[in-house]
Every structure is written in structure tokens, then in C-alpha cells.
């Protein structure tokens, strides 16, 4: 239902369905491919440091306002500039949003999101390879 709601909001906002929407599927695919690595890394973080659950939860709440979900970056200086360029979720978001709203292929955003995904997969596989036999005793 949420996908239908998103499409309805975009249509009511004046963004008609076009072939550019297909470009956003690449960004969605990248998010789907990166999600298991994110989950694995944060699962190990939670297993090794049980209190990290509260830290990550609070950082997620605050960090949501530092992503350009609620605001649009248009070259501002200061905190918005750093929140836009240094937040990894920004690039995943732009990989899906730019083809729909601006009609352009987000090469830079997809490249950065791809590198982040590769780095996370490398870290997740390293953690799994090194600690998979010991993780049972930590939980």
C-alpha cells in the first residue's frame, strides 16, 4: 500500500509518470542490495556492544532530519551543505529521487551509493568470516 501511496503523492504533486521513473529502479535495486550488508554490520555491532541499540536508535531519529527527506538542498552553505554531502543515506535517496523529480540520471549519487554498498559488503563479509563461530556465545 505504501508504494501506491507514494505514487499517488507524486501524481498529486505534479510529477507525471514517465520513462524516467524506470531509472529510479536502479536506485531501488541498489538499496535492496545494500540492505543485508547494513543489517549484518549493525547486527554484529549490537552483539558486541549491547548498548549500541539505544545509541543507534537515537542517532537514527536525529539523523533523519539531517537527510534531505524533509528539505531540498539547493546550494546552501553551513550545516545543510555538510548534512547533504556527508550523509551516506543522501546518495541512496538521490539515486531514487532525481530520476523522478528532475528527470536526470544520477550518476554521481549511484556511484557513491555503490561504493558505500561495496564497502559495507566487504565489512559484513569480514565480520562474518572472522566471528561467525563466536557470535553464538555473545548472544
mmCIF file of N, CA and C in Angstrom:
data_model
loop_
_atom_site.group_PDB
_atom_site.id
_atom_site.type_symbol
_atom_site.label_atom_id
_atom_site.label_comp_id
_atom_site.label_asym_id
_atom_site.label_seq_id
_atom_site.Cartn_x
_atom_site.Cartn_y
_atom_site.Cartn_z
ATOM 1 N N UNK A 1 0.810 -1.192 0.000
ATOM 2 C CA UNK A 1 0.000 0.000 0.000
ATOM 3 C C UNK A 1 0.858 1.262 0.000
ATOM 4 N N UNK A 2 2.014 1.183 0.610
ATOM 5 C CA UNK A 2 2.846 2.383 0.679
ATOM 6 C C UNK A 2 3.356 2.787 -0.700
ATOM 7 N N UNK A 3 3.625 1.825 -1.573
ATOM 8 C CA UNK A 3 4.059 2.160 -2.934
ATOM 9 C C UNK A 3 2.947 2.890 -3.675
ATOM 10 N N UNK A 4 1.720 2.422 -3.525
ATOM 11 C CA UNK A 4 0.589 3.096 -4.164
ATOM 12 C C UNK A 4 0.414 4.498 -3.591
ATOM 13 N N UNK A 5 0.624 4.650 -2.297
ATOM 14 C CA UNK A 5 0.537 5.967 -1.680
ATOM 15 C C UNK A 5 1.612 6.914 -2.180
ATOM 16 N N UNK A 6 2.831 6.401 -2.353
ATOM 17 C CA UNK A 6 3.924 7.232 -2.877
ATOM 18 C C UNK A 6 3.625 7.695 -4.295
ATOM 19 N N UNK A 7 3.128 6.790 -5.117
ATOM 20 C CA UNK A 7 2.790 7.152 -6.499
ATOM 21 C C UNK A 7 1.676 8.187 -6.509
ATOM 22 N N UNK A 8 0.688 8.025 -5.652
ATOM 23 C CA UNK A 8 -0.413 8.980 -5.571
ATOM 24 C C UNK A 8 0.079 10.361 -5.147
ATOM 25 N N UNK A 9 0.970 10.411 -4.164
ATOM 26 C CA UNK A 9 1.518 11.696 -3.717
ATOM 27 C C UNK A 9 2.312 12.359 -4.842
ATOM 28 N N UNK A 10 3.099 11.585 -5.569
ATOM 29 C CA UNK A 10 3.863 12.151 -6.681
ATOM 30 C C UNK A 10 2.944 12.668 -7.781
ATOM 31 N N UNK A 11 1.895 11.942 -8.081
ATOM 32 C CA UNK A 11 0.958 12.398 -9.107
ATOM 33 C C UNK A 11 0.219 13.655 -8.667
ATOM 34 N N UNK A 12 -0.180 13.716 -7.396
ATOM 35 C CA UNK A 12 -0.840 14.915 -6.884
ATOM 36 C C UNK A 12 0.116 16.098 -6.808
ATOM 37 N N UNK A 13 1.410 15.823 -6.658
ATOM 38 C CA UNK A 13 2.411 16.877 -6.606
ATOM 39 C C UNK A 13 2.809 17.414 -7.969
ATOM 40 N N UNK A 14 2.271 16.831 -9.025
ATOM 41 C CA UNK A 14 2.553 17.345 -10.362
ATOM 42 C C UNK A 14 3.630 16.599 -11.120
ATOM 43 N N UNK A 15 4.100 15.487 -10.593
ATOM 44 C CA UNK A 15 5.107 14.690 -11.280
ATOM 45 C C UNK A 15 4.400 13.551 -12.006
ATOM 46 N N UNK A 16 4.243 13.703 -13.316
ATOM 47 C CA UNK A 16 3.566 12.674 -14.091
ATOM 48 C C UNK A 16 4.444 11.452 -14.285
ATOM 49 N N UNK A 17 3.803 10.321 -14.533
ATOM 50 C CA UNK A 17 4.545 9.082 -14.780
ATOM 51 C C UNK A 17 5.194 9.175 -16.153
ATOM 52 N N UNK A 18 6.498 8.904 -16.195
ATOM 53 C CA UNK A 18 7.233 8.951 -17.460
ATOM 54 C C UNK A 18 8.259 7.827 -17.477
ATOM 55 N N UNK A 19 8.986 7.741 -18.584
ATOM 56 C CA UNK A 19 10.019 6.711 -18.713
ATOM 57 C C UNK A 19 11.175 6.955 -17.750
ATOM 58 N N UNK A 20 11.334 8.178 -17.276
ATOM 59 C CA UNK A 20 12.409 8.481 -16.327
ATOM 60 C C UNK A 20 12.228 7.746 -15.007
ATOM 61 N N UNK A 21 10.999 7.366 -14.713
ATOM 62 C CA UNK A 21 10.753 6.627 -13.476
ATOM 63 C C UNK A 21 11.469 5.292 -13.491
ATOM 64 N N UNK A 22 11.681 4.727 -14.663
ATOM 65 C CA UNK A 22 12.390 3.449 -14.756
ATOM 66 C C UNK A 22 13.838 3.578 -14.301
ATOM 67 N N UNK A 23 14.412 4.775 -14.453
ATOM 68 C CA UNK A 23 15.786 4.993 -13.995
ATOM 69 C C UNK A 23 15.888 4.890 -12.475
ATOM 70 N N UNK A 24 14.808 5.207 -11.791
ATOM 71 C CA UNK A 24 14.840 5.122 -10.327
ATOM 72 C C UNK A 24 14.851 3.675 -9.846
ATOM 73 N N UNK A 25 14.498 2.733 -10.708
ATOM 74 C CA UNK A 25 14.550 1.320 -10.322
ATOM 75 C C UNK A 25 15.974 0.875 -10.021
ATOM 76 N N UNK A 26 16.944 1.484 -10.692
ATOM 77 C CA UNK A 26 18.345 1.166 -10.409
ATOM 78 C C UNK A 26 18.718 1.593 -8.990
ATOM 79 N N UNK A 27 18.239 2.753 -8.576
ATOM 80 C CA UNK A 27 18.468 3.196 -7.202
ATOM 81 C C UNK A 27 17.780 2.299 -6.188
ATOM 82 N N UNK A 28 16.566 1.869 -6.500
ATOM 83 C CA UNK A 28 15.860 0.944 -5.605
ATOM 84 C C UNK A 28 16.583 -0.392 -5.513
ATOM 85 N N UNK A 29 17.092 -0.875 -6.633
ATOM 86 C CA UNK A 29 17.843 -2.129 -6.633
ATOM 87 C C UNK A 29 19.099 -2.010 -5.781
ATOM 88 N N UNK A 30 19.764 -0.871 -5.863
ATOM 89 C CA UNK A 30 20.964 -0.651 -5.054
ATOM 90 C C UNK A 30 20.627 -0.634 -3.562
ATOM 91 N N UNK A 31 19.502 -0.056 -3.207
ATOM 92 C CA UNK A 31 19.068 -0.067 -1.805
ATOM 93 C C UNK A 31 18.782 -1.494 -1.349
ATOM 94 N N UNK A 32 18.113 -2.260 -2.196
ATOM 95 C CA UNK A 32 17.793 -3.648 -1.846
ATOM 96 C C UNK A 32 19.062 -4.476 -1.694
ATOM 97 N N UNK A 33 20.053 -4.234 -2.544
ATOM 98 C CA UNK A 33 21.305 -4.988 -2.458
ATOM 99 C C UNK A 33 22.150 -4.579 -1.256
ATOM 100 N N UNK A 34 22.053 -3.331 -0.824
ATOM 101 C CA UNK A 34 22.866 -2.853 0.297
ATOM 102 C C UNK A 34 22.251 -3.176 1.653
ATOM 103 N N UNK A 35 20.958 -3.396 1.701
ATOM 104 C CA UNK A 35 20.269 -3.608 2.974
ATOM 105 C C UNK A 35 20.799 -4.795 3.778
ATOM 106 N N UNK A 36 21.029 -5.979 3.183
ATOM 107 C CA UNK A 36 21.567 -7.081 4.002
ATOM 108 C C UNK A 36 22.932 -6.772 4.618
ATOM 109 N N UNK A 37 23.761 -6.016 3.920
ATOM 110 C CA UNK A 37 25.062 -5.647 4.480
ATOM 111 C C UNK A 37 24.887 -4.696 5.663
ATOM 112 N N UNK A 38 23.991 -3.706 5.534
ATOM 113 C CA UNK A 38 23.697 -2.810 6.653
ATOM 114 C C UNK A 38 23.216 -3.605 7.859
ATOM 115 N N UNK A 39 22.289 -4.513 7.628
ATOM 116 C CA UNK A 39 21.717 -5.309 8.713
ATOM 117 C C UNK A 39 22.795 -6.156 9.379
ATOM 118 N N UNK A 40 23.659 -6.766 8.589
ATOM 119 C CA UNK A 40 24.714 -7.618 9.142
ATOM 120 C C UNK A 40 25.687 -6.820 9.999
ATOM 121 N N UNK A 41 26.123 -5.680 9.497
ATOM 122 C CA UNK A 41 27.076 -4.854 10.251
ATOM 123 C C UNK A 41 26.448 -4.379 11.558
ATOM 124 N N UNK A 42 25.203 -3.918 11.506
ATOM 125 C CA UNK A 42 24.564 -3.439 12.731
ATOM 126 C C UNK A 42 24.184 -4.581 13.664
ATOM 127 N N UNK A 43 23.961 -5.770 13.135
ATOM 128 C CA UNK A 43 23.715 -6.929 13.999
ATOM 129 C C UNK A 43 24.968 -7.280 14.788
ATOM 130 N N UNK A 44 26.117 -7.245 14.133
ATOM 131 C CA UNK A 44 27.366 -7.500 14.850
ATOM 132 C C UNK A 44 27.646 -6.394 15.858
ATOM 133 N N UNK A 45 27.352 -5.161 15.495
ATOM 134 C CA UNK A 45 27.529 -4.055 16.435
ATOM 135 C C UNK A 45 26.665 -4.276 17.673
ATOM 136 N N UNK A 46 25.416 -4.697 17.471
ATOM 137 C CA UNK A 46 24.528 -4.960 18.598
ATOM 138 C C UNK A 46 24.950 -6.158 19.423
ATOM 139 N N UNK A 47 25.562 -7.156 18.776
ATOM 140 C CA UNK A 47 26.007 -8.342 19.515
ATOM 141 C C UNK A 47 27.231 -8.030 20.370
ATOM 142 N N UNK A 48 28.156 -7.254 19.831
ATOM 143 C CA UNK A 48 29.376 -6.936 20.571
ATOM 144 C C UNK A 48 29.161 -5.835 21.601
ATOM 145 N N UNK A 49 28.304 -4.873 21.285
ATOM 146 C CA UNK A 49 28.032 -3.748 22.181
ATOM 147 C C UNK A 49 26.516 -3.637 22.380
ATOM 148 N N UNK A 50 25.969 -4.312 23.376
ATOM 149 C CA UNK A 50 24.507 -4.339 23.552
ATOM 150 C C UNK A 50 23.874 -2.959 23.724
ATOM 151 N N UNK A 51 24.596 -2.016 24.292
ATOM 152 C CA UNK A 51 24.037 -0.677 24.481
ATOM 153 C C UNK A 51 23.971 0.121 23.187
ATOM 154 N N UNK A 52 24.568 -0.391 22.127
ATOM 155 C CA UNK A 52 24.536 0.337 20.858
ATOM 156 C C UNK A 52 23.124 0.427 20.293
ATOM 157 N N UNK A 53 22.228 -0.422 20.754
ATOM 158 C CA UNK A 53 20.830 -0.363 20.303
ATOM 159 C C UNK A 53 20.238 1.015 20.589
ATOM 160 N N UNK A 54 20.496 1.538 21.770
ATOM 161 C CA UNK A 54 19.943 2.834 22.153
ATOM 162 C C UNK A 54 20.657 3.973 21.427
ATOM 163 N N UNK A 55 21.957 3.834 21.260
ATOM 164 C CA UNK A 55 22.721 4.866 20.556
ATOM 165 C C UNK A 55 22.286 4.946 19.106
ATOM 166 N N UNK A 56 22.182 3.797 18.450
ATOM 167 C CA UNK A 56 21.781 3.773 17.042
ATOM 168 C C UNK A 56 20.353 4.287 16.888
ATOM 169 N N UNK A 57 19.467 3.913 17.795
ATOM 170 C CA UNK A 57 18.092 4.395 17.730
ATOM 171 C C UNK A 57 18.002 5.908 17.825
ATOM 172 N N UNK A 58 18.747 6.488 18.750
ATOM 173 C CA UNK A 58 18.740 7.949 18.888
ATOM 174 C C UNK A 58 19.403 8.628 17.704
ATOM 175 N N UNK A 59 20.490 8.055 17.211
ATOM 176 C CA UNK A 59 21.145 8.636 16.036
ATOM 177 C C UNK A 59 20.254 8.562 14.801
ATOM 178 N N UNK A 60 19.465 7.509 14.693
ATOM 179 C CA UNK A 60 18.543 7.394 13.560
ATOM 180 C C UNK A 60 17.463 8.481 13.623
ATOM 181 N N UNK A 61 16.966 8.748 14.812
ATOM 182 C CA UNK A 61 15.938 9.786 14.947
ATOM 183 C C UNK A 61 16.490 11.158 14.589
ATOM 184 N N UNK A 62 17.653 11.478 15.116
ATOM 185 C CA UNK A 62 18.260 12.775 14.829
ATOM 186 C C UNK A 62 18.749 12.823 13.387
ATOM 187 N N UNK A 63 19.347 11.726 12.927
ATOM 188 C CA UNK A 63 19.888 11.683 11.569
ATOM 189 C C UNK A 63 18.837 11.813 10.492
ATOM 190 N N UNK A 64 17.615 11.443 10.794
ATOM 191 C CA UNK A 64 16.540 11.568 9.805
ATOM 192 C C UNK A 64 16.349 13.018 9.387
ATOM 193 N N UNK A 65 16.569 13.944 10.304
ATOM 194 C CA UNK A 65 16.413 15.349 9.969
ATOM 195 C C UNK A 65 17.640 15.911 9.256
ATOM 196 N N UNK A 66 18.742 15.162 9.239
ATOM 197 C CA UNK A 66 19.928 15.585 8.508
ATOM 198 C C UNK A 66 19.969 15.027 7.094
ATOM 199 N N UNK A 67 18.992 14.222 6.729
ATOM 200 C CA UNK A 67 18.906 13.745 5.352
ATOM 201 C C UNK A 67 17.947 14.646 4.595
ATOM 202 N N UNK A 68 18.162 14.807 3.319
ATOM 203 C CA UNK A 68 17.274 15.698 2.555
ATOM 204 C C UNK A 68 15.937 15.038 2.206
ATOM 205 N N UNK A 69 15.295 14.468 3.206
ATOM 206 C CA UNK A 69 13.950 13.940 3.011
ATOM 207 C C UNK A 69 12.950 15.060 3.253
ATOM 208 N N UNK A 70 13.195 15.832 4.296
ATOM 209 C CA UNK A 70 12.280 16.903 4.665
ATOM 210 C C UNK A 70 12.671 18.249 4.067
ATOM 211 N N UNK A 71 13.829 18.354 3.494
ATOM 212 C CA UNK A 71 14.280 19.600 2.900
ATOM 213 C C UNK A 71 15.040 19.285 1.615
ATOM 214 N N UNK A 72 15.155 20.261 0.747
ATOM 215 C CA UNK A 72 15.842 20.081 -0.532
ATOM 216 C C UNK A 72 17.098 20.935 -0.515
ATOM 217 N N UNK A 73 18.206 20.318 -0.843
ATOM 218 C CA UNK A 73 19.471 21.055 -0.888
ATOM 219 C C UNK A 73 19.552 21.803 -2.207
ATOM 220 N N UNK A 74 19.762 23.100 -2.119
ATOM 221 C CA UNK A 74 19.902 23.907 -3.335
ATOM 222 C C UNK A 74 21.102 24.834 -3.219
ATOM 223 N N UNK A 75 22.216 24.276 -2.780
ATOM 224 C CA UNK A 75 23.467 25.023 -2.746
ATOM 225 C C UNK A 75 23.680 25.867 -1.508
ATOM 226 N N UNK A 76 22.941 25.629 -0.441
ATOM 227 C CA UNK A 76 23.116 26.413 0.773
ATOM 228 C C UNK A 76 24.474 26.108 1.399
ATOM 229 N N UNK A 77 24.906 27.007 2.237
ATOM 230 C CA UNK A 77 26.157 26.827 2.971
ATOM 231 C C UNK A 77 25.840 26.388 4.395
ATOM 232 N N UNK A 78 26.882 26.147 5.142
ATOM 233 C CA UNK A 78 26.717 25.826 6.552
ATOM 234 C C UNK A 78 26.366 24.377 6.798
ATOM 235 N N UNK A 79 25.494 24.169 7.774
ATOM 236 C CA UNK A 79 25.151 22.827 8.229
ATOM 237 C C UNK A 79 24.474 22.023 7.124
ATOM 238 N N UNK A 80 23.616 22.666 6.324
ATOM 239 C CA UNK A 80 22.925 21.931 5.262
ATOM 240 C C UNK A 80 23.897 21.375 4.231
ATOM 241 N N UNK A 81 24.941 22.101 3.943
ATOM 242 C CA UNK A 81 25.935 21.627 2.974
ATOM 243 C C UNK A 81 26.611 20.356 3.489
ATOM 244 N N UNK A 82 27.020 20.379 4.740
ATOM 245 C CA UNK A 82 27.696 19.212 5.310
ATOM 246 C C UNK A 82 26.726 18.053 5.531
ATOM 247 N N UNK A 83 25.497 18.365 5.932
ATOM 248 C CA UNK A 83 24.499 17.311 6.122
ATOM 249 C C UNK A 83 24.163 16.637 4.802
ATOM 250 N N UNK A 84 24.217 17.385 3.723
ATOM 251 C CA UNK A 84 23.916 16.810 2.409
ATOM 252 C C UNK A 84 25.071 15.957 1.893
ATOM 253 N N UNK A 85 26.272 16.481 1.963
ATOM 254 C CA UNK A 85 27.412 15.798 1.335
ATOM 255 C C UNK A 85 27.997 14.670 2.169
ATOM 256 N N UNK A 86 27.851 14.708 3.477
ATOM 257 C CA UNK A 86 28.497 13.703 4.322
ATOM 258 C C UNK A 86 27.545 12.652 4.874
ATOM 259 N N UNK A 87 26.290 12.714 4.516
ATOM 260 C CA UNK A 87 25.323 11.715 4.964
ATOM 261 C C UNK A 87 25.217 10.627 3.895
ATOM 262 N N UNK A 88 25.577 9.396 4.207
ATOM 263 C CA UNK A 88 25.545 8.339 3.187
ATOM 264 C C UNK A 88 24.142 8.061 2.649
ATOM 265 N N UNK A 89 23.125 8.243 3.474
ATOM 266 C CA UNK A 89 21.767 7.970 3.011
ATOM 267 C C UNK A 89 21.333 8.943 1.923
ATOM 268 N N UNK A 90 21.949 10.123 1.882
ATOM 269 C CA UNK A 90 21.628 11.108 0.860
ATOM 270 C C UNK A 90 21.807 10.530 -0.533
ATOM 271 N N UNK A 91 22.870 9.795 -0.738
ATOM 272 C CA UNK A 91 23.174 9.281 -2.070
ATOM 273 C C UNK A 91 22.215 8.165 -2.471
ATOM 274 N N UNK A 92 21.794 7.352 -1.518
ATOM 275 C CA UNK A 92 20.786 6.338 -1.818
ATOM 276 C C UNK A 92 19.452 7.010 -2.161
ATOM 277 N N UNK A 93 19.124 8.062 -1.423
ATOM 278 C CA UNK A 93 17.885 8.786 -1.662
ATOM 279 C C UNK A 93 17.899 9.480 -3.019
ATOM 280 N N UNK A 94 18.996 10.135 -3.350
ATOM 281 C CA UNK A 94 19.092 10.841 -4.626
ATOM 282 C C UNK A 94 19.086 9.883 -5.813
ATOM 283 N N UNK A 95 19.578 8.667 -5.607
ATOM 284 C CA UNK A 95 19.555 7.676 -6.679
ATOM 285 C C UNK A 95 18.150 7.287 -7.087
ATOM 286 N N UNK A 96 17.208 7.431 -6.182
ATOM 287 C CA UNK A 96 15.812 7.122 -6.486
ATOM 288 C C UNK A 96 15.037 8.396 -6.829
ATOM 289 N N UNK A 97 15.318 9.484 -6.136
ATOM 290 C CA UNK A 97 14.509 10.694 -6.272
ATOM 291 C C UNK A 97 14.809 11.504 -7.530
ATOM 292 N N UNK A 98 16.073 11.654 -7.901
ATOM 293 C CA UNK A 98 16.417 12.525 -9.026
ATOM 294 C C UNK A 98 15.810 12.104 -10.359
ATOM 295 N N UNK A 99 15.760 10.813 -10.704
ATOM 296 C CA UNK A 99 15.105 10.478 -11.976
ATOM 297 C C UNK A 99 13.622 10.844 -12.003
ATOM 298 N N UNK A 100 12.972 10.796 -10.858
ATOM 299 C CA UNK A 100 11.541 11.099 -10.817
ATOM 300 C C UNK A 100 11.300 12.598 -10.814
ATOM 301 N N UNK A 101 12.020 13.333 -9.969
ATOM 302 C CA UNK A 101 11.737 14.764 -9.822
ATOM 303 C C UNK A 101 12.437 15.629 -10.855
ATOM 304 N N UNK A 102 13.682 15.283 -11.217
ATOM 305 C CA UNK A 102 14.429 16.124 -12.150
ATOM 306 C C UNK A 102 14.546 15.509 -13.536
ATOM 307 N N UNK A 103 14.286 14.225 -13.666
ATOM 308 C CA UNK A 103 14.364 13.572 -14.967
ATOM 309 C C UNK A 103 15.774 13.336 -15.462
ATOM 310 N N UNK A 104 16.751 13.288 -14.552
ATOM 311 C CA UNK A 104 18.142 13.067 -14.952
ATOM 312 C C UNK A 104 18.650 11.766 -14.342
ATOM 313 N N UNK A 105 19.681 11.225 -14.956
ATOM 314 C CA UNK A 105 20.294 10.008 -14.437
ATOM 315 C C UNK A 105 21.305 10.397 -13.367
ATOM 316 N N UNK A 106 21.148 9.928 -12.137
ATOM 317 C CA UNK A 106 22.005 10.348 -11.022
ATOM 318 C C UNK A 106 23.321 9.567 -10.964
ATOM 319 N N UNK A 107 24.219 9.847 -11.874
ATOM 320 C CA UNK A 107 25.472 9.098 -11.972
ATOM 321 C C UNK A 107 26.296 9.193 -10.696
ATOM 322 N N UNK A 108 26.501 10.412 -10.213
ATOM 323 C CA UNK A 108 27.334 10.607 -9.021
ATOM 324 C C UNK A 108 26.717 9.936 -7.796
ATOM 325 N N UNK A 109 25.424 10.123 -7.608
ATOM 326 C CA UNK A 109 24.757 9.542 -6.436
ATOM 327 C C UNK A 109 24.812 8.021 -6.473
ATOM 328 N N UNK A 110 24.584 7.426 -7.634
ATOM 329 C CA UNK A 110 24.622 5.968 -7.735
ATOM 330 C C UNK A 110 26.040 5.433 -7.567
ATOM 331 N N UNK A 111 27.031 6.175 -8.057
ATOM 332 C CA UNK A 111 28.420 5.733 -7.890
ATOM 333 C C UNK A 111 28.819 5.753 -6.417
ATOM 334 N N UNK A 112 28.493 6.829 -5.718
ATOM 335 C CA UNK A 112 28.831 6.916 -4.291
ATOM 336 C C UNK A 112 28.068 5.855 -3.503
ATOM 337 N N UNK A 113 26.787 5.678 -3.806
ATOM 338 C CA UNK A 113 25.999 4.651 -3.114
ATOM 339 C C UNK A 113 26.544 3.255 -3.415
ATOM 340 N N UNK A 114 27.015 3.044 -4.631
ATOM 341 C CA UNK A 114 27.618 1.758 -4.979
ATOM 342 C C UNK A 114 28.895 1.500 -4.202
ATOM 343 N N UNK A 115 29.735 2.521 -4.076
ATOM 344 C CA UNK A 115 30.968 2.371 -3.292
ATOM 345 C C UNK A 115 30.660 2.134 -1.808
ATOM 346 N N UNK A 116 29.657 2.826 -1.294
ATOM 347 C CA UNK A 116 29.255 2.600 0.097
ATOM 348 C C UNK A 116 28.769 1.169 0.270
ATOM 349 N N UNK A 117 27.988 0.689 -0.684
ATOM 350 C CA UNK A 117 27.483 -0.690 -0.618
ATOM 351 C C UNK A 117 28.615 -1.702 -0.670
ATOM 352 N N UNK A 118 29.565 -1.484 -1.569
ATOM 353 C CA UNK A 118 30.706 -2.401 -1.657
ATOM 354 C C UNK A 118 31.511 -2.409 -0.364
ATOM 355 N N UNK A 119 31.728 -1.237 0.207
ATOM 356 C CA UNK A 119 32.450 -1.157 1.474
ATOM 357 C C UNK A 119 31.713 -1.859 2.604
ATOM 358 N N UNK A 120 30.403 -1.680 2.642
ATOM 359 C CA UNK A 120 29.613 -2.352 3.677
ATOM 360 C C UNK A 120 29.600 -3.861 3.484
ATOM 361 N N UNK A 121 29.512 -4.320 2.231
ATOM 362 C CA UNK A 121 29.563 -5.761 1.988
ATOM 363 C C UNK A 121 30.920 -6.332 2.374
ATOM 364 N N UNK A 122 31.985 -5.591 2.086
ATOM 365 C CA UNK A 122 33.318 -6.067 2.481
ATOM 366 C C UNK A 122 33.413 -6.172 4.001
ATOM 367 N N UNK A 123 32.914 -5.165 4.701
ATOM 368 C CA UNK A 123 32.935 -5.191 6.163
ATOM 369 C C UNK A 123 32.050 -6.312 6.713
ATOM 370 N N UNK A 124 30.869 -6.495 6.131
ATOM 371 C CA UNK A 124 29.959 -7.548 6.594
ATOM 372 C C UNK A 124 30.566 -8.932 6.379
ATOM 373 N N UNK A 125 31.172 -9.157 5.229
ATOM 374 C CA UNK A 125 31.787 -10.461 4.969
ATOM 375 C C UNK A 125 33.010 -10.687 5.851
ATOM 376 N N UNK A 126 33.753 -9.624 6.124
ATOM 377 C CA UNK A 126 34.889 -9.729 7.030
ATOM 378 C C UNK A 126 34.417 -10.108 8.438
ATOM 379 N N UNK A 127 33.372 -9.455 8.906
ATOM 380 C CA UNK A 127 32.825 -9.776 10.227
ATOM 381 C C UNK A 127 32.275 -11.198 10.275
ATOM 382 N N UNK A 128 31.573 -11.598 9.228
ATOM 383 C CA UNK A 128 31.035 -12.960 9.192
ATOM 384 C C UNK A 128 32.148 -13.998 9.155
ATOM 385 N N UNK A 129 33.168 -13.742 8.367
ATOM 386 C CA UNK A 129 34.268 -14.696 8.273
ATOM 387 C C UNK A 129 35.056 -14.816 9.559
ATOM 388 N N UNK A 130 35.217 -13.706 10.238
ATOM 389 C CA UNK A 130 36.048 -13.713 11.436
ATOM 390 C C UNK A 130 35.294 -14.173 12.688
ATOM 391 N N UNK A 131 34.036 -13.796 12.820
ATOM 392 C CA UNK A 131 33.328 -14.011 14.084
ATOM 393 C C UNK A 131 32.114 -14.935 13.991
ATOM 394 N N UNK A 132 31.887 -15.602 12.883
ATOM 395 C CA UNK A 132 30.652 -16.386 12.755
ATOM 396 C C UNK A 132 30.577 -17.541 13.745
ATOM 397 N N UNK A 133 31.718 -18.112 14.128
ATOM 398 C CA UNK A 133 31.694 -19.221 15.087
ATOM 399 C C UNK A 133 31.606 -18.727 16.532
ATOM 400 N N UNK A 134 31.997 -17.472 16.768
ATOM 401 C CA UNK A 134 31.982 -16.936 18.130
ATOM 402 C C UNK A 134 30.732 -16.130 18.447
ATOM 403 N N UNK A 135 29.978 -15.764 17.427
ATOM 404 C CA UNK A 135 28.828 -14.887 17.651
ATOM 405 C C UNK A 135 27.752 -15.567 18.493
ATOM 406 N N UNK A 136 27.676 -16.882 18.424
ATOM 407 C CA UNK A 136 26.681 -17.629 19.198
ATOM 408 C C UNK A 136 26.894 -17.422 20.691
ATOM 409 N N UNK A 137 28.128 -17.322 21.114
ATOM 410 C CA UNK A 137 28.428 -17.179 22.535
ATOM 411 C C UNK A 137 28.205 -15.755 23.039
ATOM 412 N N UNK A 138 28.098 -14.792 22.130
ATOM 413 C CA UNK A 138 27.853 -13.406 22.529
ATOM 414 C C UNK A 138 26.369 -13.109 22.703
ATOM 415 N N UNK A 139 25.558 -13.868 22.024
ATOM 416 C CA UNK A 139 24.117 -13.592 22.051
ATOM 417 C C UNK A 139 23.528 -14.263 23.217
#
